[in-house]
Amino acid sequence: MTTLSPNGAPRQLGHILDRHAAAQPDATALIAGPQRARISYADLAQLVDDHRDALRRGRLCAGDVLALSCANNIEFVVALFGAARGVVVAPLDPMLPATRVGYLEEYPQYPNGQFGDTVPRGGNAGGGGQPGWVLKCKGWETDPNAYIYFTIQEQNWERTCEAVERPEWADDPAYRTATARQPHIFGIFDEIEKWLADKTKYEAVDVLRKYEVPCAPVLSMKEIAYDPALRASGSVVEVQHKERGIYLTVGNPIKFSDFTTEIIGSPLLGEHTDDVLTELGYDPDAIADMHANGVV
């Protein structure tokens, strides 16, 4: 665990915070959390002040080590900015959250797996309190790709129940919360698979998206290559190569508002040798001699 130096980069962060809080108090400083909550520079500065006052009441001072939970991004950033002002000393150990004692109960290994010397494999599990799994769709018996990935979100549980035509789950004490659902999460997935039995993966996703259920079809390599959405977004692009002809590759995942990346074929070996030599000042006869003597 390391304390923040008042002469290091965190001091600069504190300066940036103070400057923006004064100049643009309502500007967004952070967008954090699953709900995409926004917090302004002024509010962030106030959080730092609140932490400072709490520390003083607890008779803590600069130089003391304060172990803050890093589960909340805002808490961690508040700790950093507070340390930059010399009023909070924060741990910089990135493994601190991993020191939590006990099982990660949001994962299906608990209580369904057998714990020995190692943690059981998680398979297709999601986690973080949002359990997910690969579920069978119509045709799975003969099509190895007839599946979707389905995620159950706590904040969207009621709409998820509506989507899979099990509205009674929404108010059932055995299903109402993530904690209540976890002991029989695979039973829930089994019931959802019954609803999926007469739907292709694409039909299922079309229905579930209307209820904002996080899901996606499992695609084969061929389906990925010819998926119209991936083509339209530039995620998969066709490239013309002088020798290979047309081939598929991955597009630029970074999108810009006023600039479109062009993916082009790679040059051939030695294709631009003469151009480079010409730019360096060699005349055609000298370049021809280099080729004749095997220099290039």
PDB file of C-alpha atoms in Angstrom:
ATOM      1  CA  MET A   1       0.000   0.000   0.000  1.00  0.00           C
ATOM      2  CA  THR A   2       1.487   3.320  -1.080  1.00  0.00           C
ATOM      3  CA  THR A   3       0.703   6.871  -0.023  1.00  0.00           C
ATOM      4  CA  LEU A   4       0.445   9.629  -2.583  1.00  0.00           C
ATOM      5  CA  SER A   5       3.354  12.031  -2.774  1.00  0.00           C
ATOM      6  CA  PRO A   6       2.410  15.720  -2.533  1.00  0.00           C
ATOM      7  CA  ASN A   7       5.019  16.418  -5.207  1.00  0.00           C
ATOM      8  CA  GLY A   8       3.831  13.786  -7.685  1.00  0.00           C
ATOM      9  CA  ALA A   9       1.227  13.626 -10.422  1.00  0.00           C
ATOM     10  CA  PRO A  10      -1.730  13.652  -7.999  1.00  0.00           C
ATOM     11  CA  ARG A  11      -0.852  17.257  -7.092  1.00  0.00           C
ATOM     12  CA  GLN A  12      -1.395  18.122 -10.755  1.00  0.00           C
ATOM     13  CA  LEU A  13      -4.754  16.340 -10.694  1.00  0.00           C
ATOM     14  CA  GLY A  14      -5.796  18.394  -7.705  1.00  0.00           C
ATOM     15  CA  HIS A  15      -4.811  21.581  -9.533  1.00  0.00           C
ATOM     16  CA  ILE A  16      -6.901  20.557 -12.545  1.00  0.00           C
ATOM     17  CA  LEU A  17      -9.884  19.838 -10.305  1.00  0.00           C
ATOM     18  CA  ASP A  18      -9.677  23.193  -8.524  1.00  0.00           C
ATOM     19  CA  ARG A  19      -9.196  25.126 -11.763  1.00  0.00           C
ATOM     20  CA  HIS A  20     -12.179  23.530 -13.507  1.00  0.00           C
ATOM     21  CA  ALA A  21     -14.390  23.774 -10.433  1.00  0.00           C
ATOM     22  CA  ALA A  22     -13.821  27.523 -10.407  1.00  0.00           C
ATOM     23  CA  ALA A  23     -14.068  28.100 -14.165  1.00  0.00           C
ATOM     24  CA  GLN A  24     -16.796  25.603 -15.109  1.00  0.00           C
ATOM     25  CA  PRO A  25     -18.538  24.438 -11.932  1.00  0.00           C
ATOM     26  CA  ASP A  26     -21.385  22.765 -13.825  1.00  0.00           C
ATOM     27  CA  ALA A  27     -19.223  20.963 -16.386  1.00  0.00           C
ATOM     28  CA  THR A  28     -19.237  17.177 -16.218  1.00  0.00           C
ATOM     29  CA  ALA A  29     -16.195  15.865 -14.369  1.00  0.00           C
ATOM     30  CA  LEU A  30     -17.136  12.190 -14.295  1.00  0.00           C
ATOM     31  CA  ILE A  31     -19.645   9.800 -15.823  1.00  0.00           C
ATOM     32  CA  ALA A  32     -19.609   6.739 -13.596  1.00  0.00           C
ATOM     33  CA  GLY A  33     -21.630   3.758 -12.472  1.00  0.00           C
ATOM     34  CA  PRO A  34     -24.087   1.436 -14.231  1.00  0.00           C
ATOM     35  CA  GLN A  35     -26.672   4.237 -14.384  1.00  0.00           C
ATOM     36  CA  ARG A  36     -24.212   6.579 -16.174  1.00  0.00           C
ATOM     37  CA  ALA A  37     -24.541   9.123 -13.373  1.00  0.00           C
ATOM     38  CA  ARG A  38     -22.920  12.497 -14.058  1.00  0.00           C
ATOM     39  CA  ILE A  39     -21.076  14.541 -11.467  1.00  0.00           C
ATOM     40  CA  SER A  40     -19.839  18.106 -11.962  1.00  0.00           C
ATOM     41  CA  TYR A  41     -16.428  19.486 -11.027  1.00  0.00           C
ATOM     42  CA  ALA A  42     -18.015  21.534  -8.274  1.00  0.00           C
ATOM     43  CA  ASP A  43     -19.784  18.497  -6.812  1.00  0.00           C
ATOM     44  CA  LEU A  44     -16.587  16.461  -7.031  1.00  0.00           C
ATOM     45  CA  ALA A  45     -14.730  19.196  -5.181  1.00  0.00           C
ATOM     46  CA  GLN A  46     -17.445  19.156  -2.524  1.00  0.00           C
ATOM     47  CA  LEU A  47     -17.063  15.383  -2.131  1.00  0.00           C
ATOM     48  CA  VAL A  48     -13.364  15.882  -1.508  1.00  0.00           C
ATOM     49  CA  ASP A  49     -14.127  18.519   1.121  1.00  0.00           C
ATOM     50  CA  ASP A  50     -16.633  16.183   2.778  1.00  0.00           C
ATOM     51  CA  HIS A  51     -14.016  13.439   2.939  1.00  0.00           C
ATOM     52  CA  ARG A  52     -11.513  15.895   4.398  1.00  0.00           C
ATOM     53  CA  ASP A  53     -13.922  16.957   7.141  1.00  0.00           C
ATOM     54  CA  ALA A  54     -14.745  13.336   7.951  1.00  0.00           C
ATOM     55  CA  LEU A  55     -11.057  12.525   8.232  1.00  0.00           C
ATOM     56  CA  ARG A  56     -10.439  15.427  10.556  1.00  0.00           C
ATOM     57  CA  ARG A  57     -13.321  14.375  12.781  1.00  0.00           C
ATOM     58  CA  GLY A  58     -11.729  10.940  12.905  1.00  0.00           C
ATOM     59  CA  ARG A  59      -8.427  12.545  13.924  1.00  0.00           C
ATOM     60  CA  LEU A  60      -6.685  11.339  10.791  1.00  0.00           C
ATOM     61  CA  CYS A  61      -4.074  13.489   9.138  1.00  0.00           C
ATOM     62  CA  ALA A  62      -1.812  13.499   6.106  1.00  0.00           C
ATOM     63  CA  GLY A  63       0.540  10.552   6.316  1.00  0.00           C
ATOM     64  CA  ASP A  64      -2.074   8.167   7.694  1.00  0.00           C
ATOM     65  CA  VAL A  65      -3.237   5.368   5.418  1.00  0.00           C
ATOM     66  CA  LEU A  66      -6.945   5.240   4.685  1.00  0.00           C
ATOM     67  CA  ALA A  67      -8.275   2.029   3.103  1.00  0.00           C
ATOM     68  CA  LEU A  68     -11.168   3.056   0.876  1.00  0.00           C
ATOM     69  CA  SER A  69     -13.350   0.607  -1.024  1.00  0.00           C
ATOM     70  CA  CYS A  70     -12.530   0.798  -4.716  1.00  0.00           C
ATOM     71  CA  ALA A  71     -15.827  -0.805  -5.735  1.00  0.00           C
ATOM     72  CA  ASN A  72     -17.187   2.678  -6.409  1.00  0.00           C
ATOM     73  CA  ASN A  73     -15.273   4.593  -9.080  1.00  0.00           C
ATOM     74  CA  ILE A  74     -16.290   7.949  -7.640  1.00  0.00           C
ATOM     75  CA  GLU A  75     -14.955   7.013  -4.206  1.00  0.00           C
ATOM     76  CA  PHE A  76     -11.614   6.097  -5.719  1.00  0.00           C
ATOM     77  CA  VAL A  77     -11.338   9.313  -7.723  1.00  0.00           C
ATOM     78  CA  VAL A  78     -12.377  11.344  -4.684  1.00  0.00           C
ATOM     79  CA  ALA A  79      -9.579   9.641  -2.773  1.00  0.00           C
ATOM     80  CA  LEU A  80      -7.089  10.529  -5.516  1.00  0.00           C
ATOM     81  CA  PHE A  81      -8.104  14.165  -5.704  1.00  0.00           C
ATOM     82  CA  GLY A  82      -8.210  14.432  -1.954  1.00  0.00           C
ATOM     83  CA  ALA A  83      -4.691  13.074  -1.738  1.00  0.00           C
ATOM     84  CA  ALA A  84      -3.631  15.620  -4.333  1.00  0.00           C
ATOM     85  CA  ARG A  85      -4.744  18.344  -1.941  1.00  0.00           C
ATOM     86  CA  GLY A  86      -2.818  16.753   0.897  1.00  0.00           C
ATOM     87  CA  VAL A  87      -5.959  16.046   2.919  1.00  0.00           C
ATOM     88  CA  VAL A  88      -6.523  12.371   2.124  1.00  0.00           C
ATOM     89  CA  VAL A  89      -3.947   9.607   1.876  1.00  0.00           C
ATOM     90  CA  ALA A  90      -5.256   6.876  -0.406  1.00  0.00           C
ATOM     91  CA  PRO A  91      -4.037   3.341  -1.138  1.00  0.00           C
ATOM     92  CA  LEU A  92      -2.682   2.839  -4.628  1.00  0.00           C
ATOM     93  CA  ASP A  93      -2.662  -0.945  -4.421  1.00  0.00           C
ATOM     94  CA  PRO A  94      -4.811  -2.094  -7.393  1.00  0.00           C
ATOM     95  CA  MET A  95      -5.319  -5.485  -5.750  1.00  0.00           C
ATOM     96  CA  LEU A  96      -7.000  -4.012  -2.679  1.00  0.00           C
ATOM     97  CA  PRO A  97     -10.534  -4.967  -3.838  1.00  0.00           C
ATOM     98  CA  ALA A  98      -9.321  -8.532  -4.367  1.00  0.00           C
ATOM     99  CA  THR A  99      -8.646  -8.898  -0.651  1.00  0.00           C
ATOM    100  CA  ARG A 100     -12.369  -9.292  -0.029  1.00  0.00           C
ATOM    101  CA  VAL A 101     -12.975 -12.352   2.118  1.00  0.00           C
ATOM    102  CA  GLY A 102     -15.550 -14.969   1.148  1.00  0.00           C
ATOM    103  CA  TYR A 103     -17.101 -16.381  -1.998  1.00  0.00           C
ATOM    104  CA  LEU A 104     -17.999 -14.232  -5.000  1.00  0.00           C
ATOM    105  CA  GLU A 105     -21.620 -15.200  -4.603  1.00  0.00           C
ATOM    106  CA  GLU A 106     -22.803 -13.475  -7.768  1.00  0.00           C
ATOM    107  CA  TYR A 107     -21.039 -16.157  -9.828  1.00  0.00           C
ATOM    108  CA  PRO A 108     -22.729 -19.529 -10.455  1.00  0.00           C
ATOM    109  CA  GLN A 109     -19.816 -21.543  -9.061  1.00  0.00           C
ATOM    110  CA  TYR A 110     -21.318 -20.645  -5.702  1.00  0.00           C
ATOM    111  CA  PRO A 111     -23.238 -22.650  -4.591  1.00  0.00           C
ATOM    112  CA  ASN A 112     -23.394 -24.895  -7.686  1.00  0.00           C
ATOM    113  CA  GLY A 113     -19.708 -25.783  -8.062  1.00  0.00           C
ATOM    114  CA  GLN A 114     -17.455 -28.014  -6.002  1.00  0.00           C
ATOM    115  CA  PHE A 115     -14.747 -25.985  -4.258  1.00  0.00           C
ATOM    116  CA  GLY A 116     -11.461 -27.761  -3.618  1.00  0.00           C
ATOM    117  CA  ASP A 117      -7.934 -26.445  -3.992  1.00  0.00           C
ATOM    118  CA  THR A 118      -9.115 -24.127  -6.762  1.00  0.00           C
ATOM    119  CA  VAL A 119     -12.237 -22.196  -7.683  1.00  0.00           C
ATOM    120  CA  PRO A 120     -14.428 -24.147 -10.153  1.00  0.00           C
ATOM    121  CA  ARG A 121     -14.497 -22.931 -13.731  1.00  0.00           C
ATOM    122  CA  GLY A 122     -17.136 -20.316 -14.454  1.00  0.00           C
ATOM    123  CA  GLY A 123     -18.037 -21.589 -17.903  1.00  0.00           C
ATOM    124  CA  ASN A 124     -20.146 -19.050 -19.760  1.00  0.00           C
ATOM    125  CA  ALA A 125     -20.958 -17.071 -16.630  1.00  0.00           C
ATOM    126  CA  GLY A 126     -21.133 -13.332 -16.466  1.00  0.00           C
ATOM    127  CA  GLY A 127     -20.820 -11.802 -13.030  1.00  0.00           C
ATOM    128  CA  GLY A 128     -20.636  -8.574 -11.130  1.00  0.00           C
ATOM    129  CA  GLY A 129     -24.152  -9.110  -9.860  1.00  0.00           C
ATOM    130  CA  GLN A 130     -25.459  -9.419 -13.443  1.00  0.00           C
ATOM    131  CA  PRO A 131     -25.540 -13.178 -14.154  1.00  0.00           C
ATOM    132  CA  GLY A 132     -25.371 -14.246 -17.769  1.00  0.00           C
ATOM    133  CA  TRP A 133     -25.332 -17.529 -19.657  1.00  0.00           C
ATOM    134  CA  VAL A 134     -25.445 -18.997 -23.158  1.00  0.00           C
ATOM    135  CA  LEU A 135     -28.967 -20.284 -23.845  1.00  0.00           C
ATOM    136  CA  LYS A 136     -30.280 -22.670 -26.495  1.00  0.00           C
ATOM    137  CA  CYS A 137     -32.566 -21.418 -29.244  1.00  0.00           C
ATOM    138  CA  LYS A 138     -34.605 -23.111 -31.948  1.00  0.00           C
ATOM    139  CA  GLY A 139     -32.488 -25.536 -33.964  1.00  0.00           C
ATOM    140  CA  TRP A 140     -29.722 -26.027 -31.417  1.00  0.00           C
ATOM    141  CA  GLU A 141     -29.883 -29.804 -31.921  1.00  0.00           C
ATOM    142  CA  THR A 142     -28.345 -29.494 -35.403  1.00  0.00           C
ATOM    143  CA  ASP A 143     -26.874 -25.976 -35.424  1.00  0.00           C
ATOM    144  CA  PRO A 144     -23.911 -25.517 -33.051  1.00  0.00           C
ATOM    145  CA  ASN A 145     -24.411 -21.741 -33.225  1.00  0.00           C
ATOM    146  CA  ALA A 146     -28.135 -21.599 -32.398  1.00  0.00           C
ATOM    147  CA  TYR A 147     -27.590 -19.824 -29.088  1.00  0.00           C
ATOM    148  CA  ILE A 148     -27.844 -16.385 -27.541  1.00  0.00           C
ATOM    149  CA  TYR A 149     -25.991 -14.841 -24.627  1.00  0.00           C
ATOM    150  CA  PHE A 150     -28.565 -13.671 -22.089  1.00  0.00           C
ATOM    151  CA  THR A 151     -27.891 -11.352 -19.142  1.00  0.00           C
ATOM    152  CA  ILE A 152     -30.180 -10.764 -16.159  1.00  0.00           C
ATOM    153  CA  GLN A 153     -29.909  -7.207 -14.860  1.00  0.00           C
ATOM    154  CA  GLU A 154     -31.186  -6.336 -11.403  1.00  0.00           C
ATOM    155  CA  GLN A 155     -32.562  -2.960 -12.498  1.00  0.00           C
ATOM    156  CA  ASN A 156     -34.346  -4.526 -15.491  1.00  0.00           C
ATOM    157  CA  TRP A 157     -35.707  -7.652 -13.799  1.00  0.00           C
ATOM    158  CA  GLU A 158     -39.388  -6.721 -14.121  1.00  0.00           C
ATOM    159  CA  ARG A 159     -39.098  -6.073 -17.863  1.00  0.00           C
ATOM    160  CA  THR A 160     -37.066  -9.256 -18.275  1.00  0.00           C
ATOM    161  CA  CYS A 161     -39.942 -11.187 -16.707  1.00  0.00           C
ATOM    162  CA  GLU A 162     -42.360  -9.566 -19.149  1.00  0.00           C
ATOM    163  CA  ALA A 163     -40.097 -10.376 -22.093  1.00  0.00           C
ATOM    164  CA  VAL A 164     -39.934 -14.112 -21.336  1.00  0.00           C
ATOM    165  CA  GLU A 165     -43.654 -14.219 -20.457  1.00  0.00           C
ATOM    166  CA  ARG A 166     -43.130 -14.940 -16.779  1.00  0.00           C
ATOM    167  CA  PRO A 167     -44.529 -11.752 -15.167  1.00  0.00           C
ATOM    168  CA  GLU A 168     -45.252 -13.607 -11.915  1.00  0.00           C
ATOM    169  CA  TRP A 169     -41.507 -13.779 -11.219  1.00  0.00           C
ATOM    170  CA  ALA A 170     -41.294 -10.008 -10.736  1.00  0.00           C
ATOM    171  CA  ASP A 171     -43.046 -10.037  -7.341  1.00  0.00           C
ATOM    172  CA  ASP A 172     -42.188 -13.564  -6.229  1.00  0.00           C
ATOM    173  CA  PRO A 173     -39.943 -13.394  -3.119  1.00  0.00           C
ATOM    174  CA  ALA A 174     -37.926 -16.316  -4.528  1.00  0.00           C
ATOM    175  CA  TYR A 175     -37.077 -14.321  -7.664  1.00  0.00           C
ATOM    176  CA  ARG A 176     -37.487 -10.648  -6.801  1.00  0.00           C
ATOM    177  CA  THR A 177     -33.846  -9.847  -5.945  1.00  0.00           C
ATOM    178  CA  ALA A 178     -30.480 -10.976  -7.271  1.00  0.00           C
ATOM    179  CA  THR A 179     -29.664 -12.576  -3.924  1.00  0.00           C
ATOM    180  CA  ALA A 180     -32.926 -14.517  -3.938  1.00  0.00           C
ATOM    181  CA  ARG A 181     -32.435 -15.679  -7.539  1.00  0.00           C
ATOM    182  CA  GLN A 182     -28.845 -16.817  -7.256  1.00  0.00           C
ATOM    183  CA  PRO A 183     -29.421 -20.225  -5.561  1.00  0.00           C
ATOM    184  CA  HIS A 184     -31.626 -21.317  -8.454  1.00  0.00           C
ATOM    185  CA  ILE A 185     -30.245 -19.196 -11.294  1.00  0.00           C
ATOM    186  CA  PHE A 186     -29.818 -22.225 -13.555  1.00  0.00           C
ATOM    187  CA  GLY A 187     -33.447 -23.157 -12.990  1.00  0.00           C
ATOM    188  CA  ILE A 188     -34.373 -19.680 -14.206  1.00  0.00           C
ATOM    189  CA  PHE A 189     -32.179 -20.109 -17.280  1.00  0.00           C
ATOM    190  CA  ASP A 190     -33.834 -23.488 -17.939  1.00  0.00           C
ATOM    191  CA  GLU A 191     -37.261 -21.837 -17.914  1.00  0.00           C
ATOM    192  CA  ILE A 192     -36.062 -19.097 -20.254  1.00  0.00           C
ATOM    193  CA  GLU A 193     -34.765 -21.768 -22.646  1.00  0.00           C
ATOM    194  CA  LYS A 194     -38.302 -23.186 -22.796  1.00  0.00           C
ATOM    195  CA  TRP A 195     -39.473 -19.765 -23.979  1.00  0.00           C
ATOM    196  CA  LEU A 196     -36.652 -19.727 -26.553  1.00  0.00           C
ATOM    197  CA  ALA A 197     -37.448 -23.196 -27.915  1.00  0.00           C
ATOM    198  CA  ASP A 198     -39.607 -21.948 -30.813  1.00  0.00           C
ATOM    199  CA  LYS A 199     -37.510 -18.885 -31.658  1.00  0.00           C
ATOM    200  CA  THR A 200     -34.353 -18.565 -33.714  1.00  0.00           C
ATOM    201  CA  LYS A 201     -31.536 -16.629 -32.095  1.00  0.00           C
ATOM    202  CA  TYR A 202     -32.342 -13.620 -34.264  1.00  0.00           C
ATOM    203  CA  GLU A 203     -36.056 -13.749 -33.456  1.00  0.00           C
ATOM    204  CA  ALA A 204     -35.259 -14.016 -29.747  1.00  0.00           C
ATOM    205  CA  VAL A 205     -32.929 -11.017 -29.824  1.00  0.00           C
ATOM    206  CA  ASP A 206     -35.515  -8.956 -31.726  1.00  0.00           C
ATOM    207  CA  VAL A 207     -38.048  -9.576 -28.942  1.00  0.00           C
ATOM    208  CA  LEU A 208     -35.661  -9.117 -26.022  1.00  0.00           C
ATOM    209  CA  ARG A 209     -34.255  -5.836 -27.322  1.00  0.00           C
ATOM    210  CA  LYS A 210     -37.722  -4.292 -27.088  1.00  0.00           C
ATOM    211  CA  TYR A 211     -37.496  -4.874 -23.329  1.00  0.00           C
ATOM    212  CA  GLU A 212     -33.870  -3.684 -23.133  1.00  0.00           C
ATOM    213  CA  VAL A 213     -32.648  -7.120 -22.058  1.00  0.00           C
ATOM    214  CA  PRO A 214     -28.872  -7.352 -22.700  1.00  0.00           C
ATOM    215  CA  CYS A 215     -28.444 -10.185 -25.187  1.00  0.00           C
ATOM    216  CA  ALA A 216     -26.768 -11.090 -28.453  1.00  0.00           C
ATOM    217  CA  PRO A 217     -26.755 -14.006 -30.894  1.00  0.00           C
ATOM    218  CA  VAL A 218     -23.798 -16.368 -30.913  1.00  0.00           C
ATOM    219  CA  LEU A 219     -22.340 -16.015 -34.412  1.00  0.00           C
ATOM    220  CA  SER A 220     -20.255 -18.415 -36.458  1.00  0.00           C
ATOM    221  CA  MET A 221     -17.221 -17.053 -38.290  1.00  0.00           C
ATOM    222  CA  LYS A 222     -19.229 -17.057 -41.526  1.00  0.00           C
ATOM    223  CA  GLU A 223     -22.073 -15.157 -39.868  1.00  0.00           C
ATOM    224  CA  ILE A 224     -19.601 -12.615 -38.512  1.00  0.00           C
ATOM    225  CA  ALA A 225     -18.079 -12.163 -41.969  1.00  0.00           C
ATOM    226  CA  TYR A 226     -21.417 -11.412 -43.627  1.00  0.00           C
ATOM    227  CA  ASP A 227     -23.318  -9.792 -40.778  1.00  0.00           C
ATOM    228  CA  PRO A 228     -24.893  -6.609 -42.216  1.00  0.00           C
ATOM    229  CA  ALA A 229     -24.629  -4.698 -38.927  1.00  0.00           C
ATOM    230  CA  LEU A 230     -20.897  -5.408 -38.618  1.00  0.00           C
ATOM    231  CA  ARG A 231     -20.400  -4.364 -42.232  1.00  0.00           C
ATOM    232  CA  ALA A 232     -22.429  -1.171 -41.781  1.00  0.00           C
ATOM    233  CA  SER A 233     -20.488  -0.156 -38.668  1.00  0.00           C
ATOM    234  CA  GLY A 234     -17.137  -0.839 -40.310  1.00  0.00           C
ATOM    235  CA  SER A 235     -16.280  -3.529 -37.770  1.00  0.00           C
ATOM    236  CA  VAL A 236     -15.640  -5.971 -40.632  1.00  0.00           C
ATOM    237  CA  VAL A 237     -14.302  -4.538 -43.896  1.00  0.00           C
ATOM    238  CA  GLU A 238     -13.305  -5.803 -47.332  1.00  0.00           C
ATOM    239  CA  VAL A 239      -9.786  -4.928 -48.434  1.00  0.00           C
ATOM    240  CA  GLN A 240      -8.383  -5.090 -51.951  1.00  0.00           C
ATOM    241  CA  HIS A 241      -4.852  -6.494 -52.136  1.00  0.00           C
ATOM    242  CA  LYS A 242      -2.686  -6.481 -55.267  1.00  0.00           C
ATOM    243  CA  GLU A 243      -1.871 -10.187 -55.015  1.00  0.00           C
ATOM    244  CA  ARG A 244      -4.424 -11.719 -52.653  1.00  0.00           C
ATOM    245  CA  GLY A 245      -7.413  -9.996 -54.165  1.00  0.00           C
ATOM    246  CA  ILE A 246     -10.297  -9.174 -51.831  1.00  0.00           C
ATOM    247  CA  TYR A 247     -10.086 -10.352 -48.234  1.00  0.00           C
ATOM    248  CA  LEU A 248     -11.845  -9.549 -44.951  1.00  0.00           C
ATOM    249  CA  THR A 249     -10.245  -7.966 -41.936  1.00  0.00           C
ATOM    250  CA  VAL A 250     -11.185  -6.109 -38.758  1.00  0.00           C
ATOM    251  CA  GLY A 251     -11.974  -2.424 -39.150  1.00  0.00           C
ATOM    252  CA  ASN A 252     -10.904   0.399 -36.877  1.00  0.00           C
ATOM    253  CA  PRO A 253     -12.855   0.055 -33.597  1.00  0.00           C
ATOM    254  CA  ILE A 254     -12.380   3.774 -32.871  1.00  0.00           C
ATOM    255  CA  LYS A 255     -14.924   6.037 -34.579  1.00  0.00           C
ATOM    256  CA  PHE A 256     -14.485   9.769 -35.149  1.00  0.00           C
ATOM    257  CA  SER A 257     -17.140  12.401 -35.837  1.00  0.00           C
ATOM    258  CA  ASP A 258     -15.335  14.033 -38.777  1.00  0.00           C
ATOM    259  CA  PHE A 259     -12.857  11.398 -39.899  1.00  0.00           C
ATOM    260  CA  THR A 260     -13.363   7.951 -41.405  1.00  0.00           C
ATOM    261  CA  THR A 261     -10.504   5.475 -41.319  1.00  0.00           C
ATOM    262  CA  GLU A 262      -9.708   3.829 -44.646  1.00  0.00           C
ATOM    263  CA  ILE A 263      -8.391   0.272 -44.377  1.00  0.00           C
ATOM    264  CA  ILE A 264      -6.164  -0.484 -47.365  1.00  0.00           C
ATOM    265  CA  GLY A 265      -4.065  -3.450 -48.438  1.00  0.00           C
ATOM    266  CA  SER A 266      -0.469  -3.709 -47.295  1.00  0.00           C
ATOM    267  CA  PRO A 267       2.276  -2.862 -49.821  1.00  0.00           C
ATOM    268  CA  LEU A 268       4.160  -5.635 -51.559  1.00  0.00           C
ATOM    269  CA  LEU A 269       7.716  -6.433 -50.516  1.00  0.00           C
ATOM    270  CA  GLY A 270       9.933  -3.854 -52.204  1.00  0.00           C
ATOM    271  CA  GLU A 271       6.995  -2.169 -53.941  1.00  0.00           C
ATOM    272  CA  HIS A 272       8.138   1.353 -53.078  1.00  0.00           C
ATOM    273  CA  THR A 273      11.914   0.806 -53.127  1.00  0.00           C
ATOM    274  CA  ASP A 274      12.489   2.877 -56.272  1.00  0.00           C
ATOM    275  CA  ASP A 275      10.245   5.680 -54.993  1.00  0.00           C
ATOM    276  CA  VAL A 276      12.180   5.856 -51.723  1.00  0.00           C
ATOM    277  CA  LEU A 277      15.553   5.854 -53.486  1.00  0.00           C
ATOM    278  CA  THR A 278      14.365   8.596 -55.838  1.00  0.00           C
ATOM    279  CA  GLU A 279      13.291  10.730 -52.884  1.00  0.00           C
ATOM    280  CA  LEU A 280      16.753  10.185 -51.412  1.00  0.00           C
ATOM    281  CA  GLY A 281      18.305  11.695 -54.556  1.00  0.00           C
ATOM    282  CA  TYR A 282      19.374   8.657 -56.579  1.00  0.00           C
ATOM    283  CA  ASP A 283      18.889   8.943 -60.356  1.00  0.00           C
ATOM    284  CA  PRO A 284      17.386   6.127 -62.471  1.00  0.00           C
ATOM    285  CA  ASP A 285      20.799   4.833 -63.606  1.00  0.00           C
ATOM    286  CA  ALA A 286      22.063   4.557 -60.024  1.00  0.00           C
ATOM    287  CA  ILE A 287      18.903   2.760 -58.975  1.00  0.00           C
ATOM    288  CA  ALA A 288      19.234   0.370 -61.932  1.00  0.00           C
ATOM    289  CA  ASP A 289      22.828  -0.396 -60.890  1.00  0.00           C
ATOM    290  CA  MET A 290      21.649  -1.176 -57.340  1.00  0.00           C
ATOM    291  CA  HIS A 291      19.132  -3.653 -58.703  1.00  0.00           C
ATOM    292  CA  ALA A 292      21.710  -5.206 -61.058  1.00  0.00           C
ATOM    293  CA  ASN A 293      24.200  -5.679 -58.240  1.00  0.00           C
ATOM    294  CA  GLY A 294      21.635  -7.076 -55.811  1.00  0.00           C
ATOM    295  CA  VAL A 295      21.911  -4.146 -53.433  1.00  0.00           C
ATOM    296  CA  VAL A 296      18.131  -3.780 -53.417  1.00  0.00           C
TER     297      VAL A 296
END
